[in-house]
PDB file of C-alpha atoms and ligand atoms in Angstrom:
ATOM      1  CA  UNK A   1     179.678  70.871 -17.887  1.00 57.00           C
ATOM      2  CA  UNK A   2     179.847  70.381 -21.676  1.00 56.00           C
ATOM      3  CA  UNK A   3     177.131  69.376 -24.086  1.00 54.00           C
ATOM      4  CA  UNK A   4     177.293  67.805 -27.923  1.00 62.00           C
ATOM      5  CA  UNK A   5     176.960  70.593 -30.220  1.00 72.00           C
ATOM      6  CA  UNK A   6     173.677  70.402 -32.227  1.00 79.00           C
ATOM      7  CA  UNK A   7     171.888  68.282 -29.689  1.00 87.00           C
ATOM      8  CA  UNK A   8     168.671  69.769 -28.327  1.00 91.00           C
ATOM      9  CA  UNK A   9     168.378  69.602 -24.354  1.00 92.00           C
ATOM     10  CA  UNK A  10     165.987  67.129 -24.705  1.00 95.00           C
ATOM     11  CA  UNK A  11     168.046  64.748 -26.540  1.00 93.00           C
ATOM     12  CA  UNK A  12     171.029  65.795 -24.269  1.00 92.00           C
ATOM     13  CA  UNK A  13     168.582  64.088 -21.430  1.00 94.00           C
ATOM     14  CA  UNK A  14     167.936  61.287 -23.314  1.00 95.00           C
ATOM     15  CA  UNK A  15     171.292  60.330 -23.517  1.00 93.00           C
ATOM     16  CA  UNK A  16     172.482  60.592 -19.931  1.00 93.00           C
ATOM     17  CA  UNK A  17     169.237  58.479 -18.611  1.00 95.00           C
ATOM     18  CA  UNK A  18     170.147  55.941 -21.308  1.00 97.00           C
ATOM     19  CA  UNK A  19     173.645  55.416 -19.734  1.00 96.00           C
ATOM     20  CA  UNK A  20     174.126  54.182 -16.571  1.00 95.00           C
ATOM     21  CA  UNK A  21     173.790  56.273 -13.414  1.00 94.00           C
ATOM     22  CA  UNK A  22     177.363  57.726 -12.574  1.00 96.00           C
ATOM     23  CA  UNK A  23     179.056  56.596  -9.713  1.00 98.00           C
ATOM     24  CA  UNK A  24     178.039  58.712  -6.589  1.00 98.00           C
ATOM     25  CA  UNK A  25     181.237  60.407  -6.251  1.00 98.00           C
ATOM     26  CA  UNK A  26     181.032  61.479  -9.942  1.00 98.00           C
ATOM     27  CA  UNK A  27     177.395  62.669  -9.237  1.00 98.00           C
ATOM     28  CA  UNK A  28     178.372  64.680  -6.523  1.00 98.00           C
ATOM     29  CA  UNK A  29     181.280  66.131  -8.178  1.00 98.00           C
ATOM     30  CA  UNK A  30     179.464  67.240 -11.026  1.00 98.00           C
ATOM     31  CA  UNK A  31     176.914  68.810  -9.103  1.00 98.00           C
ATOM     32  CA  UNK A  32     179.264  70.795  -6.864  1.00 98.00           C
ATOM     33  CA  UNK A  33     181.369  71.714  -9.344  1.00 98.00           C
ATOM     34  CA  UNK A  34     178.272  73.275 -11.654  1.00 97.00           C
ATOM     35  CA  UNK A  35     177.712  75.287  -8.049  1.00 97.00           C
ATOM     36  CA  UNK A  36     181.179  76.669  -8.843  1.00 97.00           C
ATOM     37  CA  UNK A  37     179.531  78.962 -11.952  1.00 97.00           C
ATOM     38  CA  UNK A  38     180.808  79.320 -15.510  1.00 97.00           C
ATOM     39  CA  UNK A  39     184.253  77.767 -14.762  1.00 97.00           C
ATOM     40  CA  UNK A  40     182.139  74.404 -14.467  1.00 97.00           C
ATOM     41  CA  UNK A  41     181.882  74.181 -18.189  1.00 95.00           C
ATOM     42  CA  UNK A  42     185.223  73.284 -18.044  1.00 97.00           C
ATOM     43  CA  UNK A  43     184.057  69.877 -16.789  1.00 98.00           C
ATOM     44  CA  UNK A  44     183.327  66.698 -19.259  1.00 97.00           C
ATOM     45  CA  UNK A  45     179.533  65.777 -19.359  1.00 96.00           C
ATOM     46  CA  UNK A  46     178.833  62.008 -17.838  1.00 97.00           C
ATOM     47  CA  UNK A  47     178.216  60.917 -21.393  1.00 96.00           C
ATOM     48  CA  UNK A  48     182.013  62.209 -22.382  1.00 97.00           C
ATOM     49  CA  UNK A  49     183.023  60.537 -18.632  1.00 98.00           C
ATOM     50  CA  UNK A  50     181.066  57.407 -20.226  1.00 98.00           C
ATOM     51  CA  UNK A  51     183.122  57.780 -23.238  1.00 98.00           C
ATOM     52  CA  UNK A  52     186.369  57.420 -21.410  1.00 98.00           C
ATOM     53  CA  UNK A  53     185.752  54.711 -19.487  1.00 98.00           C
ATOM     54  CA  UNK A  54     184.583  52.502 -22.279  1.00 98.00           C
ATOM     55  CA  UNK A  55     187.777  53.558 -23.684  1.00 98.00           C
ATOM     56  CA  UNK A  56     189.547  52.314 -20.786  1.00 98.00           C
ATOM     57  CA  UNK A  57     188.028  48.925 -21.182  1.00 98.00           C
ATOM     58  CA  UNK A  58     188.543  48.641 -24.914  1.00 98.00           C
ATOM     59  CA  UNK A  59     192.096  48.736 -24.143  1.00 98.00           C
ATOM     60  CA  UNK A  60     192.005  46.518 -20.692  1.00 98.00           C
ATOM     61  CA  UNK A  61     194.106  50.422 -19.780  1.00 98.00           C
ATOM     62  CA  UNK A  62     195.659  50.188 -16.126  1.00 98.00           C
ATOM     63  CA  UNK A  63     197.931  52.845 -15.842  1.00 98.00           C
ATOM     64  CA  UNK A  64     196.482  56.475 -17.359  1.00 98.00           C
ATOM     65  CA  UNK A  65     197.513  60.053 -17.595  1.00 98.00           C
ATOM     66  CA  UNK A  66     195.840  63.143 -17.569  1.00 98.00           C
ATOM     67  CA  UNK A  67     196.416  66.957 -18.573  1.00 98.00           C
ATOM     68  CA  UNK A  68     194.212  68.456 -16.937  1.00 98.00           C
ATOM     69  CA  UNK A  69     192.522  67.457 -13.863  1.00 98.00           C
ATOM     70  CA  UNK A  70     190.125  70.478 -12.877  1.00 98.00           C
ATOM     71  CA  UNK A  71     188.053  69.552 -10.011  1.00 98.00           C
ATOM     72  CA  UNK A  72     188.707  65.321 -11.041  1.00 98.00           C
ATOM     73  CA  UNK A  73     185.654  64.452 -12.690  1.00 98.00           C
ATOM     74  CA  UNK A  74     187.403  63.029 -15.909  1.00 98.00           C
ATOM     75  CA  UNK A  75     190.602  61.591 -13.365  1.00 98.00           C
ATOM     76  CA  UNK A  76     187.377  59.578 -11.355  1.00 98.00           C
ATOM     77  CA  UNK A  77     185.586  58.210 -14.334  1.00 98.00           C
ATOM     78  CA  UNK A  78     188.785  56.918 -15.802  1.00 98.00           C
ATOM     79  CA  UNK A  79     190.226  54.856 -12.106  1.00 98.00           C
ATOM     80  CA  UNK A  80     186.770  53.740 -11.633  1.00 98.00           C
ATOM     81  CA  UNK A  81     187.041  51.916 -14.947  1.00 98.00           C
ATOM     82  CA  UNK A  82     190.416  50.969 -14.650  1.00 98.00           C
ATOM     83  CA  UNK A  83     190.338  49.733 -10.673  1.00 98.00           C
ATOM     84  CA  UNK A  84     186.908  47.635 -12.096  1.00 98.00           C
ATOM     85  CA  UNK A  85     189.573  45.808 -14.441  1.00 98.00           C
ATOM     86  CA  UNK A  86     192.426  45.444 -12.355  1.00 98.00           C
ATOM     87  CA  UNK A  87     191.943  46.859  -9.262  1.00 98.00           C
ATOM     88  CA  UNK A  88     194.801  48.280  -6.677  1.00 98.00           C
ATOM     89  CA  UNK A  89     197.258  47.945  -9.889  1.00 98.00           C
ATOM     90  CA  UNK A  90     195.249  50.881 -11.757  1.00 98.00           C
ATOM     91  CA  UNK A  91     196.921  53.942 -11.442  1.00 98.00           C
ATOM     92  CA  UNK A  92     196.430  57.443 -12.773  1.00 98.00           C
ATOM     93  CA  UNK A  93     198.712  60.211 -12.984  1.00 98.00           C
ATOM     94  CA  UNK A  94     196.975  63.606 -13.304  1.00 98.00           C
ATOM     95  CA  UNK A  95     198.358  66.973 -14.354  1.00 98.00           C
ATOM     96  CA  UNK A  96     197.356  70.479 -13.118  1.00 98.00           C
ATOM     97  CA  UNK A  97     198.819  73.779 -12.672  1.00 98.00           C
ATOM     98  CA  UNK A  98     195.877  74.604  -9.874  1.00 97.00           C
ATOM     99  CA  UNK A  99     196.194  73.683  -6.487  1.00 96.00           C
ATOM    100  CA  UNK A 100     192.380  75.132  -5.659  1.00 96.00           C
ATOM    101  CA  UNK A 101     190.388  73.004  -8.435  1.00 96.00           C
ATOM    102  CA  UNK A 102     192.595  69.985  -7.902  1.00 96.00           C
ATOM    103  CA  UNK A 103     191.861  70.303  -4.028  1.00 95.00           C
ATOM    104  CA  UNK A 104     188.658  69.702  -4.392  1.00 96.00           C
ATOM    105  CA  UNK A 105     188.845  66.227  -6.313  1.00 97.00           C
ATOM    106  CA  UNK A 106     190.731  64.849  -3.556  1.00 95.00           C
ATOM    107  CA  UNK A 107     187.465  64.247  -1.502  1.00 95.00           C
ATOM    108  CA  UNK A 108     185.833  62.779  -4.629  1.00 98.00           C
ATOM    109  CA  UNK A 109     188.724  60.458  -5.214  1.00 98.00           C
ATOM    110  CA  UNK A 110     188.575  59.689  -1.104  1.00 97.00           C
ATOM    111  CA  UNK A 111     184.508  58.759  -1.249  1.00 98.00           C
ATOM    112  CA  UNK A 112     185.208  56.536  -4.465  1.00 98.00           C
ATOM    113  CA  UNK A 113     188.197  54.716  -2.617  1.00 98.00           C
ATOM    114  CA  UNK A 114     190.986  55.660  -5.226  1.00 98.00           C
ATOM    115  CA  UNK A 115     192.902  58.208  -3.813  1.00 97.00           C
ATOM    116  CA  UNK A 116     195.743  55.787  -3.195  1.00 98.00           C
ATOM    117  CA  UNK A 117     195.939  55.386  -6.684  1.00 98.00           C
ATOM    118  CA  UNK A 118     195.720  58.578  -7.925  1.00 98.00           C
ATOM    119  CA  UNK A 119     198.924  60.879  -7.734  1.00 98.00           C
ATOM    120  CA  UNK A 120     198.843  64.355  -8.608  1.00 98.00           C
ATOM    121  CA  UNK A 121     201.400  66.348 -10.320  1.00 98.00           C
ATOM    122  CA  UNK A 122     201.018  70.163  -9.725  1.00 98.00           C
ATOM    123  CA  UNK A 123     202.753  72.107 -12.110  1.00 98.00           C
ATOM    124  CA  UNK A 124     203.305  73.407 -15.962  1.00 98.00           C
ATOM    125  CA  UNK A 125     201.954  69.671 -17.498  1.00 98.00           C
ATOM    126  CA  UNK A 126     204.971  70.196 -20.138  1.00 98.00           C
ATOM    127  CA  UNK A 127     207.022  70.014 -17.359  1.00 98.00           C
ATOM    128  CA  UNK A 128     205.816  67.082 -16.070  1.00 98.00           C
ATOM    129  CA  UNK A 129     205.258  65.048 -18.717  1.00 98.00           C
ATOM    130  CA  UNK A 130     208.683  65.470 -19.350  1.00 97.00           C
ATOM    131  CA  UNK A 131     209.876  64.642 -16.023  1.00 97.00           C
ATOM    132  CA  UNK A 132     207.501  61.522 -16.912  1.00 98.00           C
ATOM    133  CA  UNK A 133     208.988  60.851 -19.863  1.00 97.00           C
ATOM    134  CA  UNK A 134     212.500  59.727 -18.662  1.00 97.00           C
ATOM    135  CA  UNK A 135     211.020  56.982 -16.051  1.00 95.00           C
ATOM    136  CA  UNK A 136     207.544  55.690 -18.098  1.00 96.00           C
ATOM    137  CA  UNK A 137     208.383  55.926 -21.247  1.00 98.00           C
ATOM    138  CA  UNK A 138     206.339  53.402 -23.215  1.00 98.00           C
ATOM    139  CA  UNK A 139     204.504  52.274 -20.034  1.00 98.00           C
ATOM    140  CA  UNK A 140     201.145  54.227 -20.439  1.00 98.00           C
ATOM    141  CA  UNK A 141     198.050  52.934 -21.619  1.00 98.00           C
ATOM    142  CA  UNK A 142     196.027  56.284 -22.126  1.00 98.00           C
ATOM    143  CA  UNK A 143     196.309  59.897 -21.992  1.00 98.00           C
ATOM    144  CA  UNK A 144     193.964  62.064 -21.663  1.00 99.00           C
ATOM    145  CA  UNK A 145     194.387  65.388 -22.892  1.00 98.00           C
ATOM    146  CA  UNK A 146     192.600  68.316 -21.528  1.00 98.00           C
ATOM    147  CA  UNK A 147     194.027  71.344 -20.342  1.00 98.00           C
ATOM    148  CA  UNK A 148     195.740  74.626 -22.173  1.00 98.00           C
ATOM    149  CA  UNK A 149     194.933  74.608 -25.517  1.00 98.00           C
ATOM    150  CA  UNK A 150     198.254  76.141 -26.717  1.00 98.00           C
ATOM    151  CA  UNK A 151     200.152  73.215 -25.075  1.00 98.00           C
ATOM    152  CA  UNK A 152     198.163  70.361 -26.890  1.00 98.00           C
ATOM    153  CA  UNK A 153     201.440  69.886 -29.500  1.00 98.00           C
ATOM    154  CA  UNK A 154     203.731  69.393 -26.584  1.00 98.00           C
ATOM    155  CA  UNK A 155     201.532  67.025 -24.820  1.00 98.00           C
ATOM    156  CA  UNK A 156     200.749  65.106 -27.800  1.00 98.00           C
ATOM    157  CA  UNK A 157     204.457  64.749 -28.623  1.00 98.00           C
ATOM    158  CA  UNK A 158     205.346  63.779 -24.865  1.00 98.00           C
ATOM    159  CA  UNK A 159     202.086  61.645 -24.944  1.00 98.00           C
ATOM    160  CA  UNK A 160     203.533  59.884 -27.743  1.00 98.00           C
ATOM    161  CA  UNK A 161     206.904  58.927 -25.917  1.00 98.00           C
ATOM    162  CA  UNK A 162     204.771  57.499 -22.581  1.00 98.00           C
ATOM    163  CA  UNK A 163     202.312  55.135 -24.336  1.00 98.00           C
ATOM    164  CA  UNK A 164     202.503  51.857 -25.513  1.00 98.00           C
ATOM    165  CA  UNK A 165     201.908  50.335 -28.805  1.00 98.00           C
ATOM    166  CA  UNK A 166     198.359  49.997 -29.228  1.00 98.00           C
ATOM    167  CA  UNK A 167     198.098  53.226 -26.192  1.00 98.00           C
ATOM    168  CA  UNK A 168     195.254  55.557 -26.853  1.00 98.00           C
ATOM    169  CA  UNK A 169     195.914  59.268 -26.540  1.00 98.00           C
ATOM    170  CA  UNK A 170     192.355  61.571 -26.558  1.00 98.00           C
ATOM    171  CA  UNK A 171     191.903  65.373 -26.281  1.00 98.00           C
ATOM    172  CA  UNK A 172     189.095  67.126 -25.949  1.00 98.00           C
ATOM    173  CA  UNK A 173     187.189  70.525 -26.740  1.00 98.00           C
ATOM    174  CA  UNK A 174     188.534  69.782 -30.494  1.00 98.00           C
ATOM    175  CA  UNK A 175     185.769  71.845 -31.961  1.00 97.00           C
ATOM    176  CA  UNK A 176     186.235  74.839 -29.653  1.00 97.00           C
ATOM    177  CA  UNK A 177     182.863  75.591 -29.769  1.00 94.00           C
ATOM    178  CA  UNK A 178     182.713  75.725 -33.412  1.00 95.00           C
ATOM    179  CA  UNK A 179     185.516  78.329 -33.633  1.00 97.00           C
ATOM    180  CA  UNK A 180     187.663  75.553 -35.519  1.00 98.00           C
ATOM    181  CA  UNK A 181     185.654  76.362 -38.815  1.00 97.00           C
ATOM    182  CA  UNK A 182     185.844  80.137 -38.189  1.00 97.00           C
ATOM    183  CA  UNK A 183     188.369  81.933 -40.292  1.00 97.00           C
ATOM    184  CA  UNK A 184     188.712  85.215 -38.090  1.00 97.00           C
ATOM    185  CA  UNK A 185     189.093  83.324 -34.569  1.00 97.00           C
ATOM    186  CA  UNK A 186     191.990  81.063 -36.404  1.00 98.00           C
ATOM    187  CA  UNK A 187     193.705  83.850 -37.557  1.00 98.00           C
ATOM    188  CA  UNK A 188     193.072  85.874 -34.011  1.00 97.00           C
ATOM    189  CA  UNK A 189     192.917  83.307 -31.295  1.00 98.00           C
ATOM    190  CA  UNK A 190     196.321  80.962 -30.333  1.00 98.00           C
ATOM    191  CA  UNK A 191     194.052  78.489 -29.118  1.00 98.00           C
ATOM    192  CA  UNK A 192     191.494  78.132 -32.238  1.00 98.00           C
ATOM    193  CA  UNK A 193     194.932  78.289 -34.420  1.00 98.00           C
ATOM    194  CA  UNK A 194     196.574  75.312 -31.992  1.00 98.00           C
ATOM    195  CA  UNK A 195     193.655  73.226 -32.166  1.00 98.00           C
ATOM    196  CA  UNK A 196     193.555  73.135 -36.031  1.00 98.00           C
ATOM    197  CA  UNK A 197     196.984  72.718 -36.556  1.00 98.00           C
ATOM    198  CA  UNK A 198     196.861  69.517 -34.135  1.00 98.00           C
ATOM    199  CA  UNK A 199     193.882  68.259 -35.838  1.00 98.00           C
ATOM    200  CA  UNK A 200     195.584  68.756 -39.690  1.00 98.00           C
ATOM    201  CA  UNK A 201     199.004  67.670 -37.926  1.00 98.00           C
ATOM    202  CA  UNK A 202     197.431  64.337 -36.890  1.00 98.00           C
ATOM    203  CA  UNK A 203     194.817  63.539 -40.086  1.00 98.00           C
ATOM    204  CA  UNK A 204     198.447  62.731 -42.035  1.00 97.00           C
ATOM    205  CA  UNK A 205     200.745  61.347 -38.544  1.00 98.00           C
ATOM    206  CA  UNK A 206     201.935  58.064 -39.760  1.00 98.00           C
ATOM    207  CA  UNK A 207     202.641  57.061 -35.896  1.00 98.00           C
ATOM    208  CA  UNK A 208     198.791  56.608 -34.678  1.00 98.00           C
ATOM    209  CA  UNK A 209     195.188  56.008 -36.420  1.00 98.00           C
ATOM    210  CA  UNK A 210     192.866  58.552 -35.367  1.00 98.00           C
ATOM    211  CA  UNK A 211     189.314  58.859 -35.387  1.00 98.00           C
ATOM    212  CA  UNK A 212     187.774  62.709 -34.878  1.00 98.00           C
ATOM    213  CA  UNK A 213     184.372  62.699 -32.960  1.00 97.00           C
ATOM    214  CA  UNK A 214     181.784  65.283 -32.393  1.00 95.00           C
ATOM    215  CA  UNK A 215     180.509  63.635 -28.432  1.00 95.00           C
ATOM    216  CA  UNK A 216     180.980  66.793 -26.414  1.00 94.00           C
ATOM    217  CA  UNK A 217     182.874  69.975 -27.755  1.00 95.00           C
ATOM    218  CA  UNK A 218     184.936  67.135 -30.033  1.00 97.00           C
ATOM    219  CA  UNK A 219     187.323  64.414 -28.578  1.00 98.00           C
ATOM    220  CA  UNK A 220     190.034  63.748 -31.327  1.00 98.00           C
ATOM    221  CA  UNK A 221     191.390  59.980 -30.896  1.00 98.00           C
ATOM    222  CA  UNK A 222     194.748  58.903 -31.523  1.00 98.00           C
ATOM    223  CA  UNK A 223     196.142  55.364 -31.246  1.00 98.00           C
ATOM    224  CA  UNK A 224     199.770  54.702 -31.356  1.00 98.00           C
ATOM    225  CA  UNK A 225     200.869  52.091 -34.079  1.00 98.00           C
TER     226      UNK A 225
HETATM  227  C1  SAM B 301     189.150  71.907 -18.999  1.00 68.12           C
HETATM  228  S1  SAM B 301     189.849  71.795 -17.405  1.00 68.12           S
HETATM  229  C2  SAM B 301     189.990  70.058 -17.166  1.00 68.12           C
HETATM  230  C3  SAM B 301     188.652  69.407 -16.913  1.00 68.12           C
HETATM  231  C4  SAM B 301     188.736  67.998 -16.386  1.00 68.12           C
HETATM  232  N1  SAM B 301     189.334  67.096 -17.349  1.00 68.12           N
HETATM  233  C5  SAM B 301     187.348  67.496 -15.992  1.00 68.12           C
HETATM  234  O1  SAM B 301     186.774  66.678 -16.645  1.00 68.12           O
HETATM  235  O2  SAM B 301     186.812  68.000 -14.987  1.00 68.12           O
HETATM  236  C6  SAM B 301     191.502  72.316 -17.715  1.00 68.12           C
HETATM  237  C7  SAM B 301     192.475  72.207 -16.541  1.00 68.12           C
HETATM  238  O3  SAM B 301     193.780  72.386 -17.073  1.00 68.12           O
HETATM  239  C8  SAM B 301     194.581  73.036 -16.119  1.00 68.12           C
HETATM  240  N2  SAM B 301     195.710  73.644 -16.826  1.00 68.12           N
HETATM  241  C9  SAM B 301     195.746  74.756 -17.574  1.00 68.12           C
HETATM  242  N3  SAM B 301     196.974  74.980 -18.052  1.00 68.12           N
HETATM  243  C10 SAM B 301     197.759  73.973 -17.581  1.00 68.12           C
HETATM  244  C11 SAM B 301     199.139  73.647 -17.717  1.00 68.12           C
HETATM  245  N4  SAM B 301     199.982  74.407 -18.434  1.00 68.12           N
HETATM  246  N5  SAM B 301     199.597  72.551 -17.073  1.00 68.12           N
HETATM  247  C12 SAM B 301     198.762  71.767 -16.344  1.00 68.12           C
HETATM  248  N6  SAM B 301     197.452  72.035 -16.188  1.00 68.12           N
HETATM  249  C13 SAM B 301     196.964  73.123 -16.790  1.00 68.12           C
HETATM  250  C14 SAM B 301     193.618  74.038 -15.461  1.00 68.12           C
HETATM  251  O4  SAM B 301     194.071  74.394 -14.167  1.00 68.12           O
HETATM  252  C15 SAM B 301     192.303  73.258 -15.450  1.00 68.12           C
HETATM  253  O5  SAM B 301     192.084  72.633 -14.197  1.00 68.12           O
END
């Protein structure tokens, strides 16, 4: 899992005992997955899972989308908020090219009671957001955006199309560890390079408000006008 940049362990533990305990499916997910090894930093922290759920209820969201599902930490924190606001309307479509990570957030969804309201979309997310695109258009609440780096434009584009008015469209890992502010890994890495281009593309995109945070590895916030 992810922590802040710049916060001390210490202060990363006094965070997550100041929030509320997660959810026992989220607890057990998170722990499982950080058995998995070093892929397991691909995983938000609960305080980023936290994050998105207040999110949710800020915007009374009921129907969500996510790029990038991974083992469904991110997926469960966001239903779990949403089915607590409107319960067996909440839906969340998730996005994932892997069949292995996303099989194991099926039995988190199951323990929590939301698979029924989760579907799952396996497959290039660029695809299926623009499969999405002709049938939801405008319908979405929030969009989460999490998966290949390089891809970010595309889903911010088709994210654009699928949410409402007032829709909130977040991606993470924005700071890429720091290697946004790094002149050789912008010039040498696609991903660096995409993630600073989306960030200058969006501080002057007249179709949303954005606020850029530091919680995590960076979660850039965009709300559609
Ligand atoms: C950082 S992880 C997502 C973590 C997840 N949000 C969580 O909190 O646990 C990125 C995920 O994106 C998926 N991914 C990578 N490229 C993709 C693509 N082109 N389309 C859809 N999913 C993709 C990967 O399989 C991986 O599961």
């Amino acid at each position: 899992m992810s922590r802040s940049i710049g916060l001390s362990p210490e202060l990363v533990d006094y965070v997550r005992s100041a929030n509320r305990p997660e959810h026992p499916a989220l607890a057990r997910c998170r722990a499982e997955t950080d058995a998995m090894g070093d892929v397991s930093r691909m995983q938000i922290s609960p305080e980023q899972g936290a994050f998105l759920q207040m999110c949710a209820r800020l915007i009374s969201a009921r129907t969500a989308v996510e790029v990038g599902v991974f083992t469904g930490y991110s997926a469960l924190a966001t239903i779990l908020a949403m089915r607590d606001m409107h319960g067996d309307a909440a839906r969340l479509i998730g996005c994932d090219i892997s069949e292995d990570y996303t099989g194991k957030a099926r039995s988190y969804w199951d323990e929590a009671g939301v698979s029924d309201q989760v579907e799952l979309c396996i497959g290039d997310a660029r695809e299926t957001l623009a499969g999405l695109t002709e049938t939801r258009a405008g319908t979405v609440d929030m969009i989460f955006i999490d998966a290949d780096k390089t891809g970010y434009d595309a889903y911010y584009e088709a994210a654009l199309t699928l949410v409402r008015h007032g829709g909130l469209i977040l991606f993470d890992n924005v700071l890429w560890g720091g290697d946004v502010v790094d002149a050789d890994r912008i010039s040498e890495d696609a991903d660096t390079a995409a993630l600073v281009a989306l960030a200058e593309k969006l501080r002057t995109d007249t179709r949303v408000d954005i606020a850029f945070t530091t919680l995590g590895d960076g979660i850039l916030m965009a709300l559609k006008r």
